[in-house]
Coordinates of C-alpha atoms in Angstrom, one line a residue:
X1 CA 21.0 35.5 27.8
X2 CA 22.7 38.9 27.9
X3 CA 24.2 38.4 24.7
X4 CA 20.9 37.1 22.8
X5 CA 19.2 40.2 24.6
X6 CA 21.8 42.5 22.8
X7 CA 21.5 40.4 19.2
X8 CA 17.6 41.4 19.6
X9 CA 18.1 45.3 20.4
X10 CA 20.8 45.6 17.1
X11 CA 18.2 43.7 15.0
X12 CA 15.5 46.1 16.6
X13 CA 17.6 49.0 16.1
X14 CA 18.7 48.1 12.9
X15 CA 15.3 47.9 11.7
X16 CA 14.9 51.8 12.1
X17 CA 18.3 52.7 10.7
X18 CA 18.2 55.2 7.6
X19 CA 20.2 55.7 4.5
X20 CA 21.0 58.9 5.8
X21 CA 21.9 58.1 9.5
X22 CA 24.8 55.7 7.8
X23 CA 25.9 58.7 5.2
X24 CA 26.0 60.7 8.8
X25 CA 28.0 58.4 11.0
X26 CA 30.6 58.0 8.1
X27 CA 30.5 61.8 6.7
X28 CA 29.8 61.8 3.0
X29 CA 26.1 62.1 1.2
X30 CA 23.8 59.7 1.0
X31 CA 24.5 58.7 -2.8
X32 CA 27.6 58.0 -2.0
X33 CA 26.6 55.2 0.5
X34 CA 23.8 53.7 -2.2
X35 CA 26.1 53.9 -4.9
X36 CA 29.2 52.0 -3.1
X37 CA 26.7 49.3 -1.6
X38 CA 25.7 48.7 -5.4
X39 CA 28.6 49.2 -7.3
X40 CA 31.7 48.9 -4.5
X41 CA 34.0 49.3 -7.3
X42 CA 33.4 53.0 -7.6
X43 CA 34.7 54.1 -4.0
X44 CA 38.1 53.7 -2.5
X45 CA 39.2 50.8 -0.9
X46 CA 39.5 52.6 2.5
X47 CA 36.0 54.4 2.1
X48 CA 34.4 50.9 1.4
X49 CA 35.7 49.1 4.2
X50 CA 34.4 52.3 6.3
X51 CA 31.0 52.0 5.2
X52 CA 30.4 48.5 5.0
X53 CA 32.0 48.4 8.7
X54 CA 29.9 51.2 9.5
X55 CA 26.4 49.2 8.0
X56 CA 27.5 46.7 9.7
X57 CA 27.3 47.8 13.2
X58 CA 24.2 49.8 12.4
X59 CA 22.8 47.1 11.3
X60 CA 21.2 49.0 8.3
X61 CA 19.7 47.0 5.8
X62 CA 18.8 48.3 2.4
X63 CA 14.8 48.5 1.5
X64 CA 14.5 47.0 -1.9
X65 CA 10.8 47.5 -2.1
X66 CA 10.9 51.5 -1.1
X67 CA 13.7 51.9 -4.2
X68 CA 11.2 50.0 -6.3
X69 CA 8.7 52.9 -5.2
X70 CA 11.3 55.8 -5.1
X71 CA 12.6 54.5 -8.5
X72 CA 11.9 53.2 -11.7
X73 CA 13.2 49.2 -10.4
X74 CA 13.9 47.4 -7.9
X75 CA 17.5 46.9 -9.3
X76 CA 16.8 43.0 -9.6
X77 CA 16.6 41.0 -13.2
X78 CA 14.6 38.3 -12.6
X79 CA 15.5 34.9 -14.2
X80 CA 13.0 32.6 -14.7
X81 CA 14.1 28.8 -16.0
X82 CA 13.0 25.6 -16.3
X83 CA 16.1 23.4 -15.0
X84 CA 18.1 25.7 -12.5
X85 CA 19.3 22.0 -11.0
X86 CA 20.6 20.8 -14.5
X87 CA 24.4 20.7 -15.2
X88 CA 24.2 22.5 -18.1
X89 CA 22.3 25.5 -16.9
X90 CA 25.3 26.2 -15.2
X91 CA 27.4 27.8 -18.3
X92 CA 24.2 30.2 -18.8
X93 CA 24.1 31.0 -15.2
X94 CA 27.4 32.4 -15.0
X95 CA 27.9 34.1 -18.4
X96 CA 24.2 35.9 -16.8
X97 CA 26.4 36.5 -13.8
X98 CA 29.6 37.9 -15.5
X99 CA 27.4 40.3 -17.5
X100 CA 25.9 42.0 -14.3
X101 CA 28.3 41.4 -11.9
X102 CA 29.9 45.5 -12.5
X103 CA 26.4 46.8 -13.0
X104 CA 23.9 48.0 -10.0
X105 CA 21.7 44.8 -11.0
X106 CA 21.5 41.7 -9.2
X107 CA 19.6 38.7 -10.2
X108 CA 17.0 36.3 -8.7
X109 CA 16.2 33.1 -9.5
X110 CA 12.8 30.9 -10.2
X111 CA 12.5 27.7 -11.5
X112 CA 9.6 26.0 -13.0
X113 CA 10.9 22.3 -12.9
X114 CA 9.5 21.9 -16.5
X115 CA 6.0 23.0 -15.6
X116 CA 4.6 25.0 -18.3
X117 CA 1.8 25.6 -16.5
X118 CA 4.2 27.4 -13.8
X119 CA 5.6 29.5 -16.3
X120 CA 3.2 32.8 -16.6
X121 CA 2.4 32.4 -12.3
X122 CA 6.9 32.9 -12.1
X123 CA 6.9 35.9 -14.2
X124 CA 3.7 37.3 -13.0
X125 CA 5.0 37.0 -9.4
X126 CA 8.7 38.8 -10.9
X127 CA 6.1 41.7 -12.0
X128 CA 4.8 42.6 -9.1
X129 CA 8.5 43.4 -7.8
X130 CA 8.9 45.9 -9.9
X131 CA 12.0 44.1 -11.6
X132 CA 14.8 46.0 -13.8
X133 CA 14.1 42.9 -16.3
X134 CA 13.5 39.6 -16.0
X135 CA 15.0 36.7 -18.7
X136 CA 13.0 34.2 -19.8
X137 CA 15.2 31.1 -20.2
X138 CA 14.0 28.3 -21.4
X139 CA 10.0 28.7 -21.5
X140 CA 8.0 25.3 -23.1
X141 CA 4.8 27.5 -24.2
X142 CA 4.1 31.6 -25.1
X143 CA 0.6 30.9 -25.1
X144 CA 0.2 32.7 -21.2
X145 CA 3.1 34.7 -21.6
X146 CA 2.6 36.9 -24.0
X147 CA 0.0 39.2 -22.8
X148 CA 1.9 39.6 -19.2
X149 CA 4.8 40.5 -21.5
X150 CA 3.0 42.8 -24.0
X151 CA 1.7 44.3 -20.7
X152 CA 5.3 44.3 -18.4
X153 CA 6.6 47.7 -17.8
X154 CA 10.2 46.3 -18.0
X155 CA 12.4 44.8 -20.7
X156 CA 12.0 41.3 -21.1
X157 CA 14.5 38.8 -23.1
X158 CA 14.7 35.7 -24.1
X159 CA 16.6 32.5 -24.8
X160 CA 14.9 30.4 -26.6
X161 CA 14.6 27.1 -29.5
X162 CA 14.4 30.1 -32.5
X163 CA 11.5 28.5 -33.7
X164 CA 9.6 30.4 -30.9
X165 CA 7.1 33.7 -30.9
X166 CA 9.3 36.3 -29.3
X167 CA 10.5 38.7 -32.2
X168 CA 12.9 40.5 -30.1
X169 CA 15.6 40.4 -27.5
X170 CA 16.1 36.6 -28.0
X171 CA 19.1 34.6 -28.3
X172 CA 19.4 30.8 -28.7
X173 CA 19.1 28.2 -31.4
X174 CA 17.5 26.0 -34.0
X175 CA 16.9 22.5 -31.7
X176 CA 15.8 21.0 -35.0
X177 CA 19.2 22.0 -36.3
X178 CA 20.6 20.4 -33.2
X179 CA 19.2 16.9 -34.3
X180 CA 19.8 16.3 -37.2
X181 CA 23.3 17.5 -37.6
X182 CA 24.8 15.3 -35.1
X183 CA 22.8 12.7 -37.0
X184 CA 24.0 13.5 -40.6
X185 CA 27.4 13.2 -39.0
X186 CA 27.1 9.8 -37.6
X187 CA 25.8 8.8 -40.9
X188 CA 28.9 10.2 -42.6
X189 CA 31.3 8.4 -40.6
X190 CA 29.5 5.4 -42.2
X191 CA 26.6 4.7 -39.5
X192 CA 23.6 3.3 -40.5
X193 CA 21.1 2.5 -37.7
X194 CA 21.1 5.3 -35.6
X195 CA 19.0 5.2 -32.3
X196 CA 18.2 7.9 -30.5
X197 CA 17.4 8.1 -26.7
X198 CA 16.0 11.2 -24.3
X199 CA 13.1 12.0 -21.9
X200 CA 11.4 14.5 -21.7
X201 CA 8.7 16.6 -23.9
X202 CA 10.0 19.8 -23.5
X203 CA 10.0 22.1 -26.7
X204 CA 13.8 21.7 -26.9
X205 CA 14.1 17.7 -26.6
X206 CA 10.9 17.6 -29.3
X207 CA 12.6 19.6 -31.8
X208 CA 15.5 17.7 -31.4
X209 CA 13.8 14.5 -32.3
X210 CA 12.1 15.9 -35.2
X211 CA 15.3 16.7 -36.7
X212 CA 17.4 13.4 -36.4
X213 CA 14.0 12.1 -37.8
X214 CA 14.3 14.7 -40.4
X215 CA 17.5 13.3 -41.2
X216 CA 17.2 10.0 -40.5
X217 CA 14.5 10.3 -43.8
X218 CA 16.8 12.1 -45.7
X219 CA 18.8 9.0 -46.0
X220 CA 16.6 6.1 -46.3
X221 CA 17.2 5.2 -43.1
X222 CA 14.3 6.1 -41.1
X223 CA 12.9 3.1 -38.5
X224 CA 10.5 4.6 -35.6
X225 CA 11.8 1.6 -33.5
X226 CA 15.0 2.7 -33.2
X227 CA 13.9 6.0 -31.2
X228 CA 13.0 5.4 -27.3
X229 CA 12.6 7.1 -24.0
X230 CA 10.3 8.1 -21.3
X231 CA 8.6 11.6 -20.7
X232 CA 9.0 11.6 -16.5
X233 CA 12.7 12.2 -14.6
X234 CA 15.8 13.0 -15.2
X235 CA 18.5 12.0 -18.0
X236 CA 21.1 10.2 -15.7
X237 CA 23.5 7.7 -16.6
X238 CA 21.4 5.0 -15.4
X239 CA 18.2 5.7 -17.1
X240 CA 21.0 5.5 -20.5
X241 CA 22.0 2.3 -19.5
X242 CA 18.0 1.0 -19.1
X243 CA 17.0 2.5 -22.4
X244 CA 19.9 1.5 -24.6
X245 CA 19.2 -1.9 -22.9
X246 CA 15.6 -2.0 -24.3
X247 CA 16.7 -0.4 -27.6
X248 CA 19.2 -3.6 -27.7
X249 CA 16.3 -5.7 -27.2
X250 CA 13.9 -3.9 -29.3
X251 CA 16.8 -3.6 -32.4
X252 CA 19.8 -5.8 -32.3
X253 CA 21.7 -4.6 -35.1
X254 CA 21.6 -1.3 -33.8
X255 CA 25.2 0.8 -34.5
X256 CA 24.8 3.9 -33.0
X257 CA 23.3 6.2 -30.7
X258 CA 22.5 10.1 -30.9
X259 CA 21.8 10.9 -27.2
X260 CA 19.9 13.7 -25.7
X261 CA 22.7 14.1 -23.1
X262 CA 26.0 13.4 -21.9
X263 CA 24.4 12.2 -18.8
X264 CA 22.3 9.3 -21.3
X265 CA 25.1 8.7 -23.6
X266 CA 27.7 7.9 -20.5
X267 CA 25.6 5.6 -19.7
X268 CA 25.2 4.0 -23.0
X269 CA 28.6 3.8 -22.9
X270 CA 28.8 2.0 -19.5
X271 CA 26.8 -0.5 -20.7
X272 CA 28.3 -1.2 -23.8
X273 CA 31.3 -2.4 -22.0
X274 CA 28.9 -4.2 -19.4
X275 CA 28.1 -6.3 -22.9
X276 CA 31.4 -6.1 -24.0
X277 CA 29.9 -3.7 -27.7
X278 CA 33.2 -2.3 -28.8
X279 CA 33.0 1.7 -28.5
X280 CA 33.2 2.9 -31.6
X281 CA 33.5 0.1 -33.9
X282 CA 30.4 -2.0 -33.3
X283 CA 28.7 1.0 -31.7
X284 CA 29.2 5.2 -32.0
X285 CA 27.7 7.5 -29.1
X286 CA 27.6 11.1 -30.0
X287 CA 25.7 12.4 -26.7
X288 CA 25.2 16.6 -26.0
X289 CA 25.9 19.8 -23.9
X290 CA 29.6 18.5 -23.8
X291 CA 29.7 18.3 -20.1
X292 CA 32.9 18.5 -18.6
X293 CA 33.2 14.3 -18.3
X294 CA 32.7 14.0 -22.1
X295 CA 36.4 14.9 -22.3
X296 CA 37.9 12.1 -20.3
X297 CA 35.6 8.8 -20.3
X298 CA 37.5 5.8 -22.3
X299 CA 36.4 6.2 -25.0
X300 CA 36.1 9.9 -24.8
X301 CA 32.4 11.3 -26.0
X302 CA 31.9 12.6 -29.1
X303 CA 29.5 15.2 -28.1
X304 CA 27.6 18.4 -29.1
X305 CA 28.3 22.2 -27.7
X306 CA 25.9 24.4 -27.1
X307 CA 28.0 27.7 -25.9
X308 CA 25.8 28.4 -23.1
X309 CA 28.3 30.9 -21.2
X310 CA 28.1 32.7 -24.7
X311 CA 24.2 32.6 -24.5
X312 CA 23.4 33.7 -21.5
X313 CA 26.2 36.4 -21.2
X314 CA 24.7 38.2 -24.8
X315 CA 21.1 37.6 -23.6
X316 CA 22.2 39.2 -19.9
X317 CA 24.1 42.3 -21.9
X318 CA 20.9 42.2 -24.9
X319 CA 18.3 42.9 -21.2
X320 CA 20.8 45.6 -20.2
X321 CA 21.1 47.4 -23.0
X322 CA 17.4 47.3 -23.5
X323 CA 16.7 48.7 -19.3
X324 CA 19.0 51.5 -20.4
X325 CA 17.3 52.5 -23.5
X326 CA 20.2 51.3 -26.0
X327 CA 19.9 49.4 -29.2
X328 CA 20.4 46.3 -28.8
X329 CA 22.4 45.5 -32.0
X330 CA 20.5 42.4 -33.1
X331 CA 16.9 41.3 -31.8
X332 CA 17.3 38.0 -32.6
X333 CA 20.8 35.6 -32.3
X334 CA 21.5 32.7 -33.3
X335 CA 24.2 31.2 -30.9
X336 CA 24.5 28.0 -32.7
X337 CA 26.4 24.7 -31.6
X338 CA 28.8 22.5 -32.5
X339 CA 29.9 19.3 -32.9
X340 CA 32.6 17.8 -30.6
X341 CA 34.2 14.7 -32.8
X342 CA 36.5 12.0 -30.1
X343 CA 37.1 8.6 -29.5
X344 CA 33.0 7.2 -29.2
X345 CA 32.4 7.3 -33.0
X346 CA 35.0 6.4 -35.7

């Protein structure tokens, strides 16, 4: 009892604790104790253990909304997505990360699950906060978001499918691009009825499809039943097992398969040795993101690589450059991708 009594009058006391009365009770300015609590980096080893042991016992906590009204920012970039829970926003997450990590910037995180109509309600709630910056990774429609960020008083950037309105700060790549490469290549290693699973309707998965379409044409070999998929849930290895099982059904002489994941095409995979399909020579898989599994199925997946780390580390430093009033040496990049060849096509 004593000892929840005493939790209750640090919090209380902590609650009233100043900048200054820390700066005091360790004997150097002020600044000094906001700039080692940002950036602890810049003070000695010896000084930052004495301050953060001296915040600690204080119980001092630092007031992000009275630096938003003392300052310009807050001091947080706000980063708003559509699939934080997906593998493969990992990569962007940390080259985000590694960018800011030695800055006085930290980042928050909002995810619209896919829900366009989320989209401008996430960044309008990120305005209000007074952000640094906020990237926009991954948005399915501009049509809201433009006039919040015509109007923003902060940088905003953007990665995006480059067939998208922002003009500046954006870095991504052509999704159309990203279809029907992978697709010319299956035909070139002698291919000819190419299926192609996914879910989804995003902007990214639809320009996708119009480009292995796109290709598909260019060769004569175009057949709209050899595309399936759904538009709810997630890619997962079992929903590629059920829709390369009703592709199968749908097109029997289907030999390949251009999957909108690694996820799908794993379980393609899976179920071509459930059916006992010899991987690659009665059937090639080329899935994409080249997760870390690609590497080491049997087979191994011939895959393709988007450099997400790359991505979201030049879209991180593209938003910095920009809340510090530097050029920011291109306004729009094209990251690319490439294609991963191994053992699931021949």
């Amino acid at each position: 009892m004593r000892a929840a009594v005493e939790r209750g009058r640090k919090a209380r006391r902590g609650a009233h604790v100043k900048l200054s009365d820390v700066a005091k009770k360790v004997g150097v300015s002020p600044i000094t104790i906001s700039r080692a609590l940002r950036n602890p980096e810049i003070v000695s080893e010896d000084l930052r253990q004495t301050i953060l042991r001296t915040v600690g016992e204080m119980g001092y906590i630092p007031n992000l909304a009275a630096r938003a009204l003392a300052g310009r920012h807050s001091g947080i970039i706000g980063v708003i997505t559509p699939a934080l829970h997906k593998h493969g926003f990992a990569g962007l997450m940390i080259g985000i990360e590694d960018c800011l990590r030695a800055t006085e910037f930290r980042v928050q995180y909002s995810s619209t699950l896919h829900h366009a109509d989320g989209e401008a309600g996430e960044l309008r709630s990120f305005l209000t906060q007074k952000p640094a910056g906020v990237i926009i990774a991954g948005a399915e429609s501009y049509g809201d978001l433009l006039p919040l960020i015509e109007d923003a008083t902060c940088p905003i950037a953007h990665i995006t499918d480059l067939s998208q309105e922002p003009a500046r700060l954006v870095v991504g790549l052509d999704h159309h691009e990203a279809g029907a490469e992978p697709t010319r290549f299956l035909l070139s290693r002698g291919y000819e009825r190419i299926g192609f699973i996914g879910r989804g309707t995003d902007i990214r998965s639809r320009r996708r499809k119009e480009g292995y379409q796109a290709a598909m044409r260019e060769a004569g070999r175009f057949d709209p039943d050899l595309a399936i998929g759904g538009d709810e849930g997630s890619s997962s290895t079992g929903l590629g097992r059920e829709l390369f099982a009703r592709l199968l059904q749908r097109v029997p002489d289907i030999d390949a398969v251009f999957a909108q994941s690694d996820d799908l095409a794993l379980g393609v995979l899976i179920e071509c040795a459930v059916r006992g399909i010899r991987v690659p020579e009665d059937v090639g898989i080329c899935g994409f993101n080249d997760l870390e599994f690609s590497a080491f199925t049997q087979p191994t997946l011939t895959t393709v690589q988007i450099p997400r780390y790359d991505i979201g580390y030049r879209v991180a430093d593209m938003l910095l450059r920009a809340i510090r009033g530097e050029p920011p040496g291109e306004d729009k990049v094209d990251c690319g991708f490439s294609i991963i060849p191994r053992g699931s096509t021949r």
